[in-house]
């Protein structure tokens, strides 16, 4: 019992979290300068600009970079609760608190029967590998909602549904938390989403204008499909790399075909998830988390855009999976953590090489995206094999049953 108590003591993960997060805060507060482009400018310039528009009760409809669901306004407006700080400093502090909330939830979950402290360690170690980008985007806040949804959903499916709906109105992807959920969770999610969407539509005009902006996006330079053009540039491809709809994208010949192929792969991935859901047997709490992790992985690798902050989502979901002792996602989780380290090498440290498509940048991107693809395929294979029952073939002829005195044979 003493050994078990020592193993589950929160002292070590708390100490490691404190040290790593202090370093992140030093970077985002400008005490030390992290190499590469300034990742905090999104908060001090873009988010702050949106804040000035949103606080007057409307969305930034004239800004094509506003590509987020309506509840994202709450994250952008959240620094108003700390009026004694500048907007960037208040935002960084709130992101830090969201990080702390995730750790607290994972530590508490890890102490329950059938749970493991490994999940907390994945969060402690995996998140800082992404560098200061973690606190310079609102994705850590969305991930906190998603982690809370999955951990609470183990006992309260309706809480999972409500939080997943709220998360989806923050940044769409948390709708995938419902992949393995039961019907009460889906019903609650539908009611919650409809109610919140109606409130935003009534009180803040233009709540869903982001859908048109998203539709116009091309192939972002960090996506899996972008590797085609990174290599093609060395063989005379005549396209360009430009800032388009808020991200660095490829524009030129055949880009629309690659974007369409990415969309087709996303549809195929969702088709596979639907087939899995129809074939899967009874799902336990850890399988619900693993289904969400797999769904988000598949969505990420088939997307036209893979921004560095997407790894925050994956680290959070991997942490939830590993908080279950019965889970089978250790290998995909470790691949995601490794991809997080390669991501910070790619952005911001090596982003100029990626934009230039030199061989160093292409290699970094190929390794990062390759790790994510391997994680997605491994997760999908393990999810299927652990939940879809294998049907044993029946004997084709009754005569294959051994004849004994106790087994009469029909004439």
Short mmCIF file of C-alpha atoms in Angstrom, two decimals:
data_model
loop_
_atom_site.label_atom_id
_atom_site.label_comp_id
_atom_site.label_asym_id
_atom_site.label_seq_id
_atom_site.Cartn_x
_atom_site.Cartn_y
_atom_site.Cartn_z
CA UNK A 1 0.00 0.00 0.00
CA UNK A 2 2.82 2.40 0.76
CA UNK A 3 4.39 1.82 -2.65
CA UNK A 4 1.08 2.46 -4.33
CA UNK A 5 0.61 5.68 -2.38
CA UNK A 6 4.07 6.90 -3.36
CA UNK A 7 3.43 6.05 -7.00
CA UNK A 8 0.20 8.05 -7.00
CA UNK A 9 1.54 11.04 -5.13
CA UNK A 10 0.93 14.24 -7.12
CA UNK A 11 4.16 15.85 -5.88
CA UNK A 12 6.32 14.88 -8.85
CA UNK A 13 3.93 15.77 -11.68
CA UNK A 14 3.06 19.03 -9.89
CA UNK A 15 6.74 19.93 -9.54
CA UNK A 16 7.46 19.10 -13.19
CA UNK A 17 4.40 21.03 -14.29
CA UNK A 18 5.42 24.06 -12.23
CA UNK A 19 8.92 24.19 -13.70
CA UNK A 20 7.87 23.70 -17.32
CA UNK A 21 4.99 26.16 -17.11
CA UNK A 22 7.14 28.81 -15.46
CA UNK A 23 9.43 28.59 -18.49
CA UNK A 24 6.47 28.98 -20.86
CA UNK A 25 5.27 32.05 -18.95
CA UNK A 26 8.73 33.61 -19.11
CA UNK A 27 8.62 33.27 -22.89
CA UNK A 28 5.11 34.61 -23.48
CA UNK A 29 5.60 37.49 -21.03
CA UNK A 30 8.71 38.48 -22.96
CA UNK A 31 11.26 37.93 -20.18
CA UNK A 32 13.10 35.64 -22.57
CA UNK A 33 12.74 35.58 -26.36
CA UNK A 34 11.90 32.27 -27.97
CA UNK A 35 13.74 31.79 -31.30
CA UNK A 36 11.82 32.19 -34.52
CA UNK A 37 8.75 34.29 -35.35
CA UNK A 38 6.93 35.96 -32.46
CA UNK A 39 4.09 33.54 -31.68
CA UNK A 40 2.47 35.97 -29.23
CA UNK A 41 1.51 38.46 -31.94
CA UNK A 42 -1.72 36.54 -32.57
CA UNK A 43 -2.85 37.58 -29.09
CA UNK A 44 -1.49 41.13 -28.99
CA UNK A 45 -2.60 42.04 -32.53
CA UNK A 46 -5.26 39.68 -33.93
CA UNK A 47 -7.13 38.65 -30.77
CA UNK A 48 -6.92 42.16 -29.40
CA UNK A 49 -8.40 43.54 -32.63
CA UNK A 50 -11.26 41.04 -32.48
CA UNK A 51 -11.80 41.93 -28.82
CA UNK A 52 -12.43 45.58 -29.70
CA UNK A 53 -15.12 44.54 -32.20
CA UNK A 54 -16.72 41.78 -30.13
CA UNK A 55 -17.17 43.86 -27.02
CA UNK A 56 -19.59 46.04 -29.00
CA UNK A 57 -21.89 43.05 -29.58
CA UNK A 58 -21.01 42.00 -33.14
CA UNK A 59 -18.59 39.65 -34.85
CA UNK A 60 -15.64 40.87 -36.98
CA UNK A 61 -17.52 40.26 -40.24
CA UNK A 62 -15.07 42.28 -42.33
CA UNK A 63 -12.11 40.16 -41.24
CA UNK A 64 -11.68 36.94 -43.24
CA UNK A 65 -9.32 35.62 -40.57
CA UNK A 66 -12.29 35.24 -38.22
CA UNK A 67 -12.97 31.56 -38.95
CA UNK A 68 -14.30 30.36 -35.63
CA UNK A 69 -17.71 29.32 -34.27
CA UNK A 70 -19.63 31.92 -32.25
CA UNK A 71 -18.60 30.77 -28.76
CA UNK A 72 -14.98 31.57 -29.65
CA UNK A 73 -16.00 35.12 -28.84
CA UNK A 74 -16.08 34.10 -25.16
CA UNK A 75 -12.42 33.07 -25.28
CA UNK A 76 -11.41 36.27 -27.05
CA UNK A 77 -13.39 38.38 -24.59
CA UNK A 78 -12.22 36.46 -21.50
CA UNK A 79 -9.31 38.84 -20.63
CA UNK A 80 -11.98 41.37 -19.63
CA UNK A 81 -12.27 39.48 -16.31
CA UNK A 82 -8.75 40.69 -15.47
CA UNK A 83 -9.02 44.43 -16.23
CA UNK A 84 -5.97 45.26 -14.13
CA UNK A 85 -3.74 43.48 -16.69
CA UNK A 86 -3.01 44.31 -20.31
CA UNK A 87 -4.98 42.25 -22.83
CA UNK A 88 -2.06 39.93 -23.78
CA UNK A 89 -0.95 39.36 -20.19
CA UNK A 90 -4.51 38.60 -19.08
CA UNK A 91 -4.93 36.14 -21.95
CA UNK A 92 -1.67 34.33 -21.17
CA UNK A 93 -2.64 34.03 -17.52
CA UNK A 94 -6.06 32.60 -18.39
CA UNK A 95 -4.43 30.09 -20.75
CA UNK A 96 -2.12 29.12 -17.90
CA UNK A 97 -5.13 28.59 -15.61
CA UNK A 98 -6.82 26.40 -18.24
CA UNK A 99 -3.62 24.33 -18.37
CA UNK A 100 -3.71 24.01 -14.57
CA UNK A 101 -7.37 22.93 -14.67
CA UNK A 102 -6.54 20.11 -17.09
CA UNK A 103 -3.73 18.90 -14.84
CA UNK A 104 -5.98 18.99 -11.76
CA UNK A 105 -8.69 17.00 -13.56
CA UNK A 106 -6.22 14.37 -14.75
CA UNK A 107 -4.61 14.03 -11.32
CA UNK A 108 -8.00 13.53 -9.66
CA UNK A 109 -9.07 11.04 -12.32
CA UNK A 110 -5.79 9.14 -11.94
CA UNK A 111 -6.57 8.37 -8.30
CA UNK A 112 -9.82 6.53 -9.02
CA UNK A 113 -10.07 2.73 -9.26
CA UNK A 114 -9.10 1.47 -12.68
CA UNK A 115 -7.33 4.72 -13.53
CA UNK A 116 -3.68 5.64 -13.94
CA UNK A 117 -1.47 8.71 -13.29
CA UNK A 118 0.06 8.26 -16.75
CA UNK A 119 -2.48 10.65 -18.20
CA UNK A 120 -1.28 13.51 -16.03
CA UNK A 121 2.30 12.79 -17.04
CA UNK A 122 1.41 12.91 -20.74
CA UNK A 123 -0.07 16.37 -20.20
CA UNK A 124 2.85 17.56 -18.05
CA UNK A 125 5.51 16.38 -20.50
CA UNK A 126 3.75 16.70 -23.85
CA UNK A 127 2.35 20.21 -23.74
CA UNK A 128 5.55 22.24 -23.12
CA UNK A 129 7.21 20.49 -26.07
CA UNK A 130 5.09 22.77 -28.28
CA UNK A 131 6.77 25.87 -26.83
CA UNK A 132 5.09 29.21 -26.09
CA UNK A 133 2.48 28.65 -28.82
CA UNK A 134 0.53 26.77 -26.13
CA UNK A 135 -0.33 29.97 -24.24
CA UNK A 136 -0.55 32.17 -27.33
CA UNK A 137 -3.67 30.49 -28.75
CA UNK A 138 -7.04 29.77 -27.17
CA UNK A 139 -6.81 26.05 -28.00
CA UNK A 140 -5.69 25.14 -24.48
CA UNK A 141 -9.02 26.55 -23.22
CA UNK A 142 -10.97 24.42 -25.70
CA UNK A 143 -8.91 21.38 -24.73
CA UNK A 144 -9.76 21.98 -21.06
CA UNK A 145 -13.46 21.75 -21.97
CA UNK A 146 -12.85 18.57 -23.99
CA UNK A 147 -10.86 16.88 -21.21
CA UNK A 148 -13.55 17.77 -18.68
CA UNK A 149 -16.21 16.37 -21.02
CA UNK A 150 -14.50 12.98 -21.44
CA UNK A 151 -13.60 12.60 -17.77
CA UNK A 152 -17.10 13.53 -16.61
CA UNK A 153 -18.72 11.48 -19.35
CA UNK A 154 -17.47 8.25 -17.82
CA UNK A 155 -20.25 8.60 -15.22
CA UNK A 156 -22.51 11.29 -16.63
CA UNK A 157 -23.11 10.97 -20.40
CA UNK A 158 -25.34 14.04 -20.47
CA UNK A 159 -22.52 16.17 -19.08
CA UNK A 160 -20.34 14.84 -21.88
CA UNK A 161 -22.99 15.86 -24.39
CA UNK A 162 -23.43 19.38 -23.00
CA UNK A 163 -19.69 20.07 -22.79
CA UNK A 164 -19.02 18.58 -26.23
CA UNK A 165 -21.68 20.88 -27.71
CA UNK A 166 -20.22 23.91 -25.96
CA UNK A 167 -16.73 22.90 -27.11
CA UNK A 168 -17.97 22.51 -30.69
CA UNK A 169 -19.26 26.08 -30.58
CA UNK A 170 -15.80 27.12 -29.41
CA UNK A 171 -13.82 25.38 -32.15
CA UNK A 172 -15.87 22.67 -33.94
CA UNK A 173 -13.59 19.67 -33.32
CA UNK A 174 -15.00 18.75 -29.86
CA UNK A 175 -18.11 17.46 -31.65
CA UNK A 176 -15.93 14.40 -32.34
CA UNK A 177 -15.96 13.63 -28.62
CA UNK A 178 -19.41 12.14 -29.29
CA UNK A 179 -18.04 9.49 -31.68
CA UNK A 180 -18.40 6.70 -29.14
CA UNK A 181 -20.99 8.31 -26.88
CA UNK A 182 -24.41 6.89 -26.01
CA UNK A 183 -27.73 8.36 -27.15
CA UNK A 184 -28.41 10.51 -24.05
CA UNK A 185 -25.13 12.33 -24.71
CA UNK A 186 -26.10 12.98 -28.33
CA UNK A 187 -29.55 14.24 -27.37
CA UNK A 188 -28.14 16.58 -24.74
CA UNK A 189 -25.53 17.82 -27.20
CA UNK A 190 -28.17 18.58 -29.83
CA UNK A 191 -30.35 20.52 -27.37
CA UNK A 192 -27.36 22.44 -25.95
CA UNK A 193 -25.95 23.32 -29.36
CA UNK A 194 -29.33 24.45 -30.69
CA UNK A 195 -29.98 26.62 -27.64
CA UNK A 196 -26.57 28.29 -27.64
CA UNK A 197 -26.57 28.79 -31.40
CA UNK A 198 -29.99 30.46 -31.21
CA UNK A 199 -28.78 32.82 -28.48
CA UNK A 200 -25.74 33.87 -30.51
CA UNK A 201 -27.79 34.27 -33.69
CA UNK A 202 -30.29 36.53 -31.92
CA UNK A 203 -27.96 38.67 -29.84
CA UNK A 204 -24.78 38.79 -31.99
CA UNK A 205 -25.39 39.18 -35.73
CA UNK A 206 -23.10 37.26 -38.09
CA UNK A 207 -22.50 34.37 -35.70
CA UNK A 208 -22.10 31.86 -38.53
CA UNK A 209 -20.35 33.95 -41.16
CA UNK A 210 -17.20 31.97 -40.35
CA UNK A 211 -18.53 29.06 -42.44
CA UNK A 212 -18.03 30.99 -45.68
CA UNK A 213 -14.49 32.01 -44.71
CA UNK A 214 -13.59 28.40 -43.86
CA UNK A 215 -14.88 27.17 -47.21
CA UNK A 216 -12.47 29.42 -49.10
CA UNK A 217 -9.33 28.15 -47.38
CA UNK A 218 -6.71 26.32 -49.45
CA UNK A 219 -3.90 23.91 -48.61
CA UNK A 220 -1.86 25.22 -45.69
CA UNK A 221 1.91 24.71 -45.88
CA UNK A 222 2.07 22.46 -42.79
CA UNK A 223 -0.63 20.00 -43.85
CA UNK A 224 0.00 16.48 -45.08
CA UNK A 225 -1.20 17.36 -48.59
CA UNK A 226 1.19 20.32 -48.73
CA UNK A 227 4.12 17.90 -48.93
CA UNK A 228 3.16 17.36 -52.58
CA UNK A 229 3.87 21.01 -53.38
CA UNK A 230 6.92 21.29 -51.14
CA UNK A 231 8.53 18.57 -53.24
CA UNK A 232 7.04 19.85 -56.50
CA UNK A 233 8.68 23.26 -56.00
CA UNK A 234 12.06 21.55 -56.48
CA UNK A 235 10.89 20.29 -59.87
CA UNK A 236 9.54 23.50 -61.36
CA UNK A 237 6.03 23.82 -59.93
CA UNK A 238 4.92 27.39 -60.62
CA UNK A 239 2.68 28.06 -57.64
CA UNK A 240 3.21 30.47 -54.75
CA UNK A 241 3.28 30.51 -50.97
CA UNK A 242 1.17 33.40 -49.69
CA UNK A 243 -0.71 34.59 -46.63
CA UNK A 244 -4.30 33.64 -47.42
CA UNK A 245 -7.27 33.67 -45.04
CA UNK A 246 -5.01 34.05 -42.04
CA UNK A 247 -2.53 31.26 -42.77
CA UNK A 248 0.41 30.57 -45.07
CA UNK A 249 -1.00 28.53 -47.96
CA UNK A 250 -0.03 27.19 -51.36
CA UNK A 251 -1.78 28.88 -54.27
CA UNK A 252 -1.43 27.83 -57.87
CA UNK A 253 -1.88 24.89 -60.27
CA UNK A 254 -3.39 21.68 -58.84
CA UNK A 255 -3.87 23.11 -55.32
CA UNK A 256 -7.64 22.79 -55.66
CA UNK A 257 -7.22 19.10 -56.57
CA UNK A 258 -5.13 18.39 -53.49
CA UNK A 259 -7.64 20.28 -51.34
CA UNK A 260 -10.46 18.22 -52.85
CA UNK A 261 -8.50 15.03 -52.23
CA UNK A 262 -8.03 16.04 -48.58
CA UNK A 263 -11.78 16.61 -48.28
CA UNK A 264 -12.45 13.19 -49.83
CA UNK A 265 -10.09 11.57 -47.33
CA UNK A 266 -11.89 13.33 -44.49
CA UNK A 267 -15.21 11.98 -45.75
CA UNK A 268 -13.69 8.49 -46.01
CA UNK A 269 -12.36 8.77 -42.45
CA UNK A 270 -15.79 9.75 -41.15
CA UNK A 271 -17.30 6.87 -43.11
CA UNK A 272 -14.90 4.49 -41.40
CA UNK A 273 -15.84 5.93 -38.01
CA UNK A 274 -19.52 5.44 -38.79
CA UNK A 275 -18.89 1.84 -39.84
CA UNK A 276 -16.91 1.27 -36.64
CA UNK A 277 -19.73 2.69 -34.54
CA UNK A 278 -22.26 0.41 -36.20
CA UNK A 279 -20.07 -2.65 -35.73
CA UNK A 280 -18.68 -1.97 -32.26
CA UNK A 281 -20.05 -3.76 -29.24
CA UNK A 282 -20.84 -2.27 -25.87
CA UNK A 283 -18.46 0.63 -25.22
CA UNK A 284 -16.82 1.25 -21.86
CA UNK A 285 -15.62 4.63 -20.61
CA UNK A 286 -12.07 4.18 -21.87
CA UNK A 287 -13.32 3.27 -25.35
CA UNK A 288 -15.36 6.50 -25.54
CA UNK A 289 -12.14 8.43 -24.91
CA UNK A 290 -10.19 6.33 -27.40
CA UNK A 291 -12.85 6.82 -30.06
CA UNK A 292 -12.65 10.59 -29.60
CA UNK A 293 -8.84 10.49 -29.78
CA UNK A 294 -8.93 8.40 -32.95
CA UNK A 295 -11.57 10.60 -34.58
CA UNK A 296 -9.61 13.80 -33.91
CA UNK A 297 -6.40 12.19 -35.17
CA UNK A 298 -8.09 11.13 -38.41
CA UNK A 299 -9.65 14.56 -38.82
CA UNK A 300 -6.30 16.25 -38.25
CA UNK A 301 -4.21 14.24 -40.70
CA UNK A 302 -6.80 14.53 -43.48
CA UNK A 303 -7.34 18.26 -42.97
CA UNK A 304 -6.20 20.97 -45.39
CA UNK A 305 -4.67 22.70 -42.36
CA UNK A 306 -2.46 21.32 -39.56
CA UNK A 307 -1.53 24.25 -37.36
CA UNK A 308 0.87 23.74 -34.44
CA UNK A 309 -1.85 24.38 -31.86
CA UNK A 310 -3.78 21.35 -33.13
CA UNK A 311 -1.26 19.25 -31.21
CA UNK A 312 -2.63 20.75 -27.98
CA UNK A 313 -5.93 18.96 -28.64
CA UNK A 314 -4.20 15.67 -29.36
CA UNK A 315 -1.99 15.80 -26.27
CA UNK A 316 -5.07 16.46 -24.12
CA UNK A 317 -7.05 13.58 -25.61
CA UNK A 318 -4.03 11.26 -25.41
CA UNK A 319 -3.73 12.15 -21.72
CA UNK A 320 -7.36 11.17 -21.10
CA UNK A 321 -6.84 7.85 -22.90
CA UNK A 322 -3.79 6.99 -20.81
CA UNK A 323 -5.60 7.87 -17.60
CA UNK A 324 -7.48 4.57 -18.09
CA UNK A 325 -5.52 1.45 -17.16
CA UNK A 326 -7.57 -0.65 -19.59
CA UNK A 327 -6.75 1.59 -22.55
CA UNK A 328 -4.78 0.53 -25.62
CA UNK A 329 -3.60 3.90 -26.91
CA UNK A 330 -0.12 4.04 -25.42
CA UNK A 331 1.70 3.83 -28.76
CA UNK A 332 -0.43 6.48 -30.54
CA UNK A 333 -0.12 8.75 -27.48
CA UNK A 334 3.67 8.49 -27.51
CA UNK A 335 3.71 9.21 -31.25
CA UNK A 336 1.68 12.37 -30.61
CA UNK A 337 4.10 13.48 -27.87
CA UNK A 338 7.03 12.90 -30.23
CA UNK A 339 5.20 14.80 -32.98
CA UNK A 340 4.80 17.70 -30.54
CA UNK A 341 8.56 17.93 -30.16
CA UNK A 342 9.07 17.86 -33.93
CA UNK A 343 6.34 20.51 -34.26
CA UNK A 344 8.25 23.07 -32.22
CA UNK A 345 11.28 22.40 -34.41
CA UNK A 346 9.07 23.09 -37.42
CA UNK A 347 7.21 26.05 -35.90
CA UNK A 348 8.44 28.49 -34.87
CA UNK A 349 12.09 27.37 -34.95
CA UNK A 350 12.25 26.15 -38.54
CA UNK A 351 9.24 27.83 -40.08
CA UNK A 352 11.32 29.88 -42.53
CA UNK A 353 12.69 26.60 -43.90
CA UNK A 354 9.18 25.19 -44.26
CA UNK A 355 7.97 28.28 -46.13
CA UNK A 356 11.03 28.13 -48.38
CA UNK A 357 10.45 24.39 -49.00
CA UNK A 358 14.14 23.66 -48.57
CA UNK A 359 15.06 20.08 -47.79
CA UNK A 360 15.48 20.72 -44.07
CA UNK A 361 11.98 22.19 -43.85
CA UNK A 362 10.51 19.41 -45.97
CA UNK A 363 12.21 16.78 -43.80
CA UNK A 364 10.88 18.33 -40.59
CA UNK A 365 7.38 18.49 -41.98
CA UNK A 366 7.52 14.95 -43.38
CA UNK A 367 8.62 13.57 -40.01
CA UNK A 368 5.96 15.50 -38.06
CA UNK A 369 3.11 14.66 -40.40
CA UNK A 370 4.38 11.10 -40.74
CA UNK A 371 4.25 10.66 -36.97
CA UNK A 372 0.68 11.98 -36.88
CA UNK A 373 -0.34 9.68 -39.74
CA UNK A 374 1.24 6.70 -37.97
CA UNK A 375 -0.56 7.65 -34.75
CA UNK A 376 -3.90 7.91 -36.57
CA UNK A 377 -3.55 4.55 -38.33
CA UNK A 378 -2.33 2.80 -35.18
CA UNK A 379 -5.15 4.26 -33.11
CA UNK A 380 -7.74 3.25 -35.71
CA UNK A 381 -6.41 -0.31 -35.91
CA UNK A 382 -6.38 -0.71 -32.12
CA UNK A 383 -9.83 0.82 -31.71
CA UNK A 384 -11.30 -1.56 -34.26
CA UNK A 385 -9.56 -4.70 -33.01
CA UNK A 386 -10.47 -4.05 -29.38
CA UNK A 387 -14.15 -3.28 -29.89
CA UNK A 388 -15.48 -4.97 -33.03
CA UNK A 389 -16.40 -8.58 -32.28
CA UNK A 390 -14.87 -11.21 -34.53
CA UNK A 391 -17.46 -13.56 -35.96
CA UNK A 392 -16.32 -17.17 -35.93
CA UNK A 393 -17.14 -19.13 -39.10
CA UNK A 394 -19.81 -21.79 -38.64
CA UNK A 395 -19.19 -25.38 -39.66
CA UNK A 396 -20.40 -25.86 -43.24
CA UNK A 397 -21.58 -29.48 -42.79
CA UNK A 398 -23.19 -31.12 -39.75
CA UNK A 399 -21.12 -34.23 -40.50
CA UNK A 400 -18.03 -32.41 -39.19
CA UNK A 401 -19.33 -33.09 -35.67
CA UNK A 402 -17.67 -36.30 -34.39
CA UNK A 403 -20.04 -39.23 -34.34
CA UNK A 404 -20.43 -40.76 -30.89
CA UNK A 405 -23.03 -42.87 -29.23
CA UNK A 406 -24.36 -39.72 -27.57
CA UNK A 407 -24.59 -37.83 -30.86
CA UNK A 408 -27.15 -39.43 -33.12
CA UNK A 409 -26.96 -38.72 -36.82
CA UNK A 410 -30.09 -38.24 -38.91
CA UNK A 411 -30.51 -40.80 -41.64
#
